[in-house]
PDB file of C-alpha atoms in Angstrom:
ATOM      1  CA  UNK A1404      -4.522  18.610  -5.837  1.00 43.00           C
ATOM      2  CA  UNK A1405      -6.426  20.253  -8.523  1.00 43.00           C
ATOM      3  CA  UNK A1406     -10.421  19.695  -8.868  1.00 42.00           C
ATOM      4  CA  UNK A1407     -10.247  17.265 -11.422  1.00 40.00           C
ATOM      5  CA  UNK A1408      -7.880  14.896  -9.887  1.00 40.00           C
ATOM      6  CA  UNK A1409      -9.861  13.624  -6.805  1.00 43.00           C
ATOM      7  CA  UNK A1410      -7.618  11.330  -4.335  1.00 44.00           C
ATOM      8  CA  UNK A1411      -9.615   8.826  -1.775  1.00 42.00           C
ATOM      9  CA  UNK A1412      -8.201   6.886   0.241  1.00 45.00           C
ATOM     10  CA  UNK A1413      -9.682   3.287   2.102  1.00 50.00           C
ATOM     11  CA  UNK A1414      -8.574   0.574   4.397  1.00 55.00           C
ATOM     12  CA  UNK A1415      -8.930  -2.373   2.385  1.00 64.00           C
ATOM     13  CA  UNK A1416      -9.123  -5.624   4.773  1.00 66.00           C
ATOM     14  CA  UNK A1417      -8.174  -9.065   3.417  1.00 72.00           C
ATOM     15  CA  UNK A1418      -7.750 -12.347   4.574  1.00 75.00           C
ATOM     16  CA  UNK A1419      -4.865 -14.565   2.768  1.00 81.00           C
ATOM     17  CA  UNK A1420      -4.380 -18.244   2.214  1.00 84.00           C
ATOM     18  CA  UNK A1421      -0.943 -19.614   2.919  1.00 81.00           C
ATOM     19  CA  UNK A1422       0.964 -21.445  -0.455  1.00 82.00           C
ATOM     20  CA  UNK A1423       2.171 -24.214   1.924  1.00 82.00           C
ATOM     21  CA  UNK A1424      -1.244 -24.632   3.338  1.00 81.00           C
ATOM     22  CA  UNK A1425      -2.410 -25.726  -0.241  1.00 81.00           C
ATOM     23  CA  UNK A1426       1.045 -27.448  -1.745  1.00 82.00           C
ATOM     24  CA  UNK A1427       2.170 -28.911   1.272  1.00 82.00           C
ATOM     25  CA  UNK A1428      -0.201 -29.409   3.924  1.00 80.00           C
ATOM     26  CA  UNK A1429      -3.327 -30.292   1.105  1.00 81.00           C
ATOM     27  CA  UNK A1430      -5.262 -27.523   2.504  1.00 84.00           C
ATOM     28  CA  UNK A1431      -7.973 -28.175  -0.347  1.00 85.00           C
ATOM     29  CA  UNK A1432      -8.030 -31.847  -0.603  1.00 86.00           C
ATOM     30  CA  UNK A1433      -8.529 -31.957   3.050  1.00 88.00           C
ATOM     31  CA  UNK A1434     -12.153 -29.789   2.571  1.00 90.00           C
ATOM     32  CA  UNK A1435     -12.415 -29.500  -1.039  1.00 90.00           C
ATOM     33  CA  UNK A1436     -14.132 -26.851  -2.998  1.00 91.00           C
ATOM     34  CA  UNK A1437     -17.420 -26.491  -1.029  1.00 93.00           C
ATOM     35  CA  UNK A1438     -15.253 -26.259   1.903  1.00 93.00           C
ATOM     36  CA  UNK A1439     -12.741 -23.873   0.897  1.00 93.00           C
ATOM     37  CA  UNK A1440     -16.208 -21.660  -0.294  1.00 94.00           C
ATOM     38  CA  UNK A1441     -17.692 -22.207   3.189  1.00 96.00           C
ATOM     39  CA  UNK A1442     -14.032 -21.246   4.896  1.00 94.00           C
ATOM     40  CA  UNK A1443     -13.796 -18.070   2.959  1.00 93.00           C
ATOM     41  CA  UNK A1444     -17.023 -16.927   3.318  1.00 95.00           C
ATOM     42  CA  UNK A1445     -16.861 -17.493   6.677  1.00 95.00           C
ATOM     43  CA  UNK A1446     -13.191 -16.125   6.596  1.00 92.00           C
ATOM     44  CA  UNK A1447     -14.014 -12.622   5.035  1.00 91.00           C
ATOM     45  CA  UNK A1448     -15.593 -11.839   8.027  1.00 91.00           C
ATOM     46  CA  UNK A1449     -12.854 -12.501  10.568  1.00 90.00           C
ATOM     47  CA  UNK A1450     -11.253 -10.002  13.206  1.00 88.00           C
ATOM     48  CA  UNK A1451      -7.535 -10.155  13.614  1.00 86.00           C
ATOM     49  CA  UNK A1452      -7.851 -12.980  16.214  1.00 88.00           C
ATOM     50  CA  UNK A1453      -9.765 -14.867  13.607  1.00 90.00           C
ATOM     51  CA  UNK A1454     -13.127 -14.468  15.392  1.00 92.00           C
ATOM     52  CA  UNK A1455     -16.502 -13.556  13.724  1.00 92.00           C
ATOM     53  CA  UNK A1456     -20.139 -14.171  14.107  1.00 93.00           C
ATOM     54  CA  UNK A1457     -21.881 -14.061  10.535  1.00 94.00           C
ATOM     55  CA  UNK A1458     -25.423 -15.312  10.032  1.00 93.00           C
ATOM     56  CA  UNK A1459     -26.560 -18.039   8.257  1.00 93.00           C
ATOM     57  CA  UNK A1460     -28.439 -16.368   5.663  1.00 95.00           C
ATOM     58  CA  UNK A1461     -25.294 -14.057   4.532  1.00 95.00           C
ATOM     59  CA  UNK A1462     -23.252 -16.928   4.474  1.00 96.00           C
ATOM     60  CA  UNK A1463     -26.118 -18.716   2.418  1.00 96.00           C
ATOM     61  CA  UNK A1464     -25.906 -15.223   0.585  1.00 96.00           C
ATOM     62  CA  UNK A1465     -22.028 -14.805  -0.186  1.00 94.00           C
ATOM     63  CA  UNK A1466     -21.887 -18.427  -1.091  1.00 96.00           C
ATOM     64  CA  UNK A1467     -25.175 -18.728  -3.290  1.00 96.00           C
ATOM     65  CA  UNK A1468     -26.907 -21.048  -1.523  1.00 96.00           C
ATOM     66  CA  UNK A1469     -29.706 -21.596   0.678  1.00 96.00           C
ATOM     67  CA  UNK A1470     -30.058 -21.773   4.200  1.00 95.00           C
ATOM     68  CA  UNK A1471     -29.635 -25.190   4.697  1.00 96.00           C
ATOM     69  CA  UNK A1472     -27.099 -25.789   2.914  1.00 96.00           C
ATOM     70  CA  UNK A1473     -24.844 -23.137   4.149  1.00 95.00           C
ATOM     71  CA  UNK A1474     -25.607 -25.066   7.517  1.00 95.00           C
ATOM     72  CA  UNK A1475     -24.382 -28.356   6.023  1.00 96.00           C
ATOM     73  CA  UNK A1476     -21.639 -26.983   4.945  1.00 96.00           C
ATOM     74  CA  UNK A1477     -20.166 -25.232   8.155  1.00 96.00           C
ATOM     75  CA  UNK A1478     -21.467 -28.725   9.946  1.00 96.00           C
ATOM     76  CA  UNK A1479     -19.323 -30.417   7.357  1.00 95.00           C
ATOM     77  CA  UNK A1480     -16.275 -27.917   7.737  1.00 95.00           C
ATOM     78  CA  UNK A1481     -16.664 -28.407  11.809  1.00 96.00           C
ATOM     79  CA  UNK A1482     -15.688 -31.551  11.611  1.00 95.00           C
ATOM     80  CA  UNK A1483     -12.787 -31.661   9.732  1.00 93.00           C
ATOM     81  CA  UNK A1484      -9.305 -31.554  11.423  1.00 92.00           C
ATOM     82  CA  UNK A1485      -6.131 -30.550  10.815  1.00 89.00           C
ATOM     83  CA  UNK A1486      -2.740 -32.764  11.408  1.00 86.00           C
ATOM     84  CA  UNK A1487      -2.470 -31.573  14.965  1.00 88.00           C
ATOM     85  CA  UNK A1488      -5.841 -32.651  15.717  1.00 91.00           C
ATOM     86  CA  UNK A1489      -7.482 -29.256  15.318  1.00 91.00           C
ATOM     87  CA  UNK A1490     -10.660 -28.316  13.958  1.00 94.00           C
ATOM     88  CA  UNK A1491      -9.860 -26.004  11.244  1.00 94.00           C
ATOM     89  CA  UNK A1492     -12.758 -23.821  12.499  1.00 95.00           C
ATOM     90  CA  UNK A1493     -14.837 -23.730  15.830  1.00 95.00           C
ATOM     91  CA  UNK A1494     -17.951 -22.842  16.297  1.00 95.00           C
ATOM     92  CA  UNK A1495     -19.716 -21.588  19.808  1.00 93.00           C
ATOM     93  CA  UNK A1496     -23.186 -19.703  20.420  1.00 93.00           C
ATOM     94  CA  UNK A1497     -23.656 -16.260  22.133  1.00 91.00           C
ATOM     95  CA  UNK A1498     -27.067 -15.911  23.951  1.00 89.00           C
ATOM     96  CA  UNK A1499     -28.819 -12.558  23.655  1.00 85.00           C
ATOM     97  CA  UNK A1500     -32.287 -12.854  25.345  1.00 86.00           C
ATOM     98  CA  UNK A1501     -34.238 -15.593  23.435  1.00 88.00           C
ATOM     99  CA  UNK A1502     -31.609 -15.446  20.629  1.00 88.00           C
ATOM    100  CA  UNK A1503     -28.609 -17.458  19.628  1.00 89.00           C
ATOM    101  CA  UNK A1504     -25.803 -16.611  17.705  1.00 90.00           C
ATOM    102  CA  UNK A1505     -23.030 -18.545  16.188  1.00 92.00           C
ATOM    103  CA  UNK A1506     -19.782 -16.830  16.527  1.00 94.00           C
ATOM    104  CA  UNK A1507     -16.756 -18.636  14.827  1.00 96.00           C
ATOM    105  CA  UNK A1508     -13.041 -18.725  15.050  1.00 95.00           C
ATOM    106  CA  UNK A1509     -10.837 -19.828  12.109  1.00 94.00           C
ATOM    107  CA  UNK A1510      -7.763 -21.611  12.923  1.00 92.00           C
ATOM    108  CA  UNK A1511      -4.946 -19.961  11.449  1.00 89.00           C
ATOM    109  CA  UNK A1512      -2.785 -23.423  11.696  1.00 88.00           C
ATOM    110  CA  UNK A1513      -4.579 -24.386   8.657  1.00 88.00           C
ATOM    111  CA  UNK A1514      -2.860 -21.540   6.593  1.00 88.00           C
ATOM    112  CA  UNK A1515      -5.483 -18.525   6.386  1.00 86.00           C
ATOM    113  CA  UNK A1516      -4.591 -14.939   7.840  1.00 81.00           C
ATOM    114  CA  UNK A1517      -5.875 -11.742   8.216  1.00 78.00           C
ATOM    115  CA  UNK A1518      -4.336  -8.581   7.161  1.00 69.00           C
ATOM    116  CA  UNK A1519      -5.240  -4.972   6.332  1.00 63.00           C
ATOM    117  CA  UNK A1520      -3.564  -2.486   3.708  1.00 56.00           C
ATOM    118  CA  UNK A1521      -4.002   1.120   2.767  1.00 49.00           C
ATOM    119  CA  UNK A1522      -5.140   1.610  -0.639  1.00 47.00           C
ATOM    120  CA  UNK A1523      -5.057   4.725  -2.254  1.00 44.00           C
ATOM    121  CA  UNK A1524      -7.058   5.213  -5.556  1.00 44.00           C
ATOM    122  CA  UNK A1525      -6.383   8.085  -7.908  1.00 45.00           C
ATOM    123  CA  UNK A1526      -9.224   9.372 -10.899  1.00 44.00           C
ATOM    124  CA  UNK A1527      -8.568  12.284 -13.297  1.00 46.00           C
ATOM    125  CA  UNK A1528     -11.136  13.759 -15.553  1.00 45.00           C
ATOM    126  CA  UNK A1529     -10.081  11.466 -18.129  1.00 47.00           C
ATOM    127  CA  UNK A1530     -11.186   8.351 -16.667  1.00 45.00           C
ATOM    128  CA  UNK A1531      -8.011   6.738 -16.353  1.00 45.00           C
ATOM    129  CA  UNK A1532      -7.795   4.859 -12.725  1.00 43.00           C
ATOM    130  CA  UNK A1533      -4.698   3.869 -10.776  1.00 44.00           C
ATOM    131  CA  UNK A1534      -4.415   1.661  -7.766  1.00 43.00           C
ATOM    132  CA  UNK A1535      -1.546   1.665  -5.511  1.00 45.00           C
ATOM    133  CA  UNK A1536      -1.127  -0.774  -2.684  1.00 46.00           C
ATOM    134  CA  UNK A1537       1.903  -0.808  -0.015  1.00 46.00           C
ATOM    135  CA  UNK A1538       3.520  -4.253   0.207  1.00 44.00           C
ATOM    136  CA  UNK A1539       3.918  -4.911   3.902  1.00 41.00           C
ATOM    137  CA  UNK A1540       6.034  -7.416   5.563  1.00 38.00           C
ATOM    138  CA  UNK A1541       2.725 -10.017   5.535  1.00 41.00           C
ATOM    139  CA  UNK A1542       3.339  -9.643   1.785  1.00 42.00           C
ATOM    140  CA  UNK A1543       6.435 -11.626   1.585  1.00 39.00           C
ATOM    141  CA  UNK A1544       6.002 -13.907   4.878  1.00 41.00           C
ATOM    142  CA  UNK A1545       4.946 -17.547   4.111  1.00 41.00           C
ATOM    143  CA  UNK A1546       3.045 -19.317   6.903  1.00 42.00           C
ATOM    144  CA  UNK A1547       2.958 -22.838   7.090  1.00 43.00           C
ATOM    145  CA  UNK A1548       0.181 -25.123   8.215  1.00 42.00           C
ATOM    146  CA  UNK A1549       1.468 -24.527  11.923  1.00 46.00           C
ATOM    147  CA  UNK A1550       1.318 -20.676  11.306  1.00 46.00           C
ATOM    148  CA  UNK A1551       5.582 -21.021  11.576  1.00 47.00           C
ATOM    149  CA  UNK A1552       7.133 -18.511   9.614  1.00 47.00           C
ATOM    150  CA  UNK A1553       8.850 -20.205   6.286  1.00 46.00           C
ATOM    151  CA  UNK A1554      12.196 -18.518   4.800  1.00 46.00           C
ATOM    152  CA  UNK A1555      10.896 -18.112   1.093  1.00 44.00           C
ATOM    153  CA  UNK A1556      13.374 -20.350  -0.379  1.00 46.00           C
ATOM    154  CA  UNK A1557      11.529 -23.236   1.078  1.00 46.00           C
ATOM    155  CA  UNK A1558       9.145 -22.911  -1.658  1.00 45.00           C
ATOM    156  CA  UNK A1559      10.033 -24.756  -4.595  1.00 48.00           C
ATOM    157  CA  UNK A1560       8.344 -23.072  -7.565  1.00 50.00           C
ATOM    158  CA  UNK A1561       8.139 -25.352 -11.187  1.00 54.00           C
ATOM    159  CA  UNK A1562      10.337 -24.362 -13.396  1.00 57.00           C
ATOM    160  CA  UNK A1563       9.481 -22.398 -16.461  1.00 55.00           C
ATOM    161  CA  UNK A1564      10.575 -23.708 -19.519  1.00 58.00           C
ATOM    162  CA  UNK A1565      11.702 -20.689 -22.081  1.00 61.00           C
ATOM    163  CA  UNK A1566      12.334 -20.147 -25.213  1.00 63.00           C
ATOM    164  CA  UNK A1567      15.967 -19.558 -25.858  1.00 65.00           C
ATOM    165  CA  UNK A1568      16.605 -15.433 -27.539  1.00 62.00           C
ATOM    166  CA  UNK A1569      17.754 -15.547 -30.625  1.00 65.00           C
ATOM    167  CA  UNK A1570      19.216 -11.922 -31.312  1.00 64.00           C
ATOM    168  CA  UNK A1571      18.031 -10.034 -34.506  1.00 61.00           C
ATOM    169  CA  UNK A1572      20.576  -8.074 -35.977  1.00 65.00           C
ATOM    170  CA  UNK A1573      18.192  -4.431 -37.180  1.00 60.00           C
ATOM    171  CA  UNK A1574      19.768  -2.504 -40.029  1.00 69.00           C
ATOM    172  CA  UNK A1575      19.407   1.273 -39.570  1.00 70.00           C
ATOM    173  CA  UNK A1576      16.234   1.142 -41.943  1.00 74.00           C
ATOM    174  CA  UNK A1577      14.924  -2.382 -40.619  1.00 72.00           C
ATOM    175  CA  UNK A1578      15.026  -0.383 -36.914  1.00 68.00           C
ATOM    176  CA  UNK A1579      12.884   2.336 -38.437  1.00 77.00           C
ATOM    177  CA  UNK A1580      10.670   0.101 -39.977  1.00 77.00           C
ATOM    178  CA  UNK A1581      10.277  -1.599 -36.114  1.00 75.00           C
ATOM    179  CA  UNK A1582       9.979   1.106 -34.356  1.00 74.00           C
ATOM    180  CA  UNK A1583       7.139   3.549 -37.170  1.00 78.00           C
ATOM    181  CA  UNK A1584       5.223  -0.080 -36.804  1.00 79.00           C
ATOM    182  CA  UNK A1585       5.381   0.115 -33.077  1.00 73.00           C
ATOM    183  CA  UNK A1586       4.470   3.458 -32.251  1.00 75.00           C
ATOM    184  CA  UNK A1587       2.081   3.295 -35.294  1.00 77.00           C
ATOM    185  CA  UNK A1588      -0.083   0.637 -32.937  1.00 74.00           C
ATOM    186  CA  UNK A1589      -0.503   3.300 -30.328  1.00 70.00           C
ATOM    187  CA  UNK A1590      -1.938   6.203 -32.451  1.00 73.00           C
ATOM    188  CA  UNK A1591      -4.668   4.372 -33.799  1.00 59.00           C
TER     189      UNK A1591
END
C-alpha cells in the first residue's frame, strides 16, 4: 500500500430489527414511536446476550430529551409485553456502595438482535471514499417475534408495479448521437 492510499480497518457493532417483528408481530404499534426511540437507544448499547447498563442522562442524551422523560419512557417500555407474556425489556439495579445502577436486558423475542461486522474503509489522495462490508449469515436470516429462524420466502414483499420496455430500435448515427450525449454528461 502506497502512502497515499491509507487502509483502516474497525469493528462496526450493530443491533438489527427483525421485518417480521414490525409486519407481522406489530412490533411498532405495540410501543409506538417514543418506544421504538427508547428501545433503540437503549438497544445500541447491548452486549451479545442483550444486556447493558446505560445511564439515564445518555439515554436522555441519545434520545433528546430530558431526564425525566427518558425515565417515563423506559417506565412506559417496562411495561409493555409481548404475545408470550414477556416484557420486551427488563430492567434490574446493581448496587455499588451508595449507588444504584440500572442494568437492562432486551428481549430478543420481540425481533431486535445484535451483531458485529468488519468494515474496512479505503481513502486515496483524491478524496474519493469506499466502504466495504462482509455480508454474514445474520445478513440474510429473518427472526421472527419468537427469535425462530424464518426461511426467506415467508416474507411476502408488495409487488412492484413496472413499466413494460418498449425496445428502441438505434440507427448507427442515432447510437452515436446516444452514446457522445452520454459520455458528454460525465466530462463536464
Amino acid at each position: 500500500m502506497n502512502e497515499t492510499n491509507e487502509q483502516h480497518h474497525e469493528q462496526e457493532i450493530f443491533f438489527k430489527v427483525g421485518v417480521l417483528a414490525i409486519r407481522k408481530n406489530g412490533l411498532l404499534k405495540r410501543i409506538d414511536a417514543d418506544g421504538f426511540t427508547t428501545l433503540a437507544a437503549i438497544a445500541s448499547f447491548m452486549n451479545e446476550d442483550g444486556v447493558c447498563y446505560p445511564t439515564q442522562e445518555t439515554l436522555a442524551d441519545i434520545m433528546g430529551v430530558t431526564r425525566q422523560a427518558a425515565n417515563a419512557r423506559v417506565g412506559r417500555l417496562l411495561k409493555i409485553l409481548l404475545d408470550d407474556g414477556t416484557p420486551i425489556i427488563e430492567r434490574s439495579w446493581k448496587y455499588t456502595g451508595t449507588n444504584k445502577r440500572a442494568v437492562y436486558r432486551v428481549n430478543f423475542a420481540c425481533g431486535i438482535r445484535m451483531g458485529r461486522s468488519v468494515m474496512s474503509a479505503t481513502f486515496d489522495s483524491d478524496s474519493q471514499f469506499e466502504l466495504r462490508t462482509p455480508a454474514s449469515k445474520g445478513d440474510f436470516t429473518l427472526c421472527n417475534g419468537s427469535g425462530q429462524e424464518e426461511e426467506l420466502k415467508d416474507l411476502k414483499e408488495e409487488p412492484i408495479q413496472e413499466e413494460p420496455v418498449i425496445p428502441i430500435k438505434y440507427s448507427d448515427d442515432m447510437f452515436e448521437d446516444e452514446w457522445n450525449k452520454f459520455i458528454n454528461r460525465f466530462q463536464k
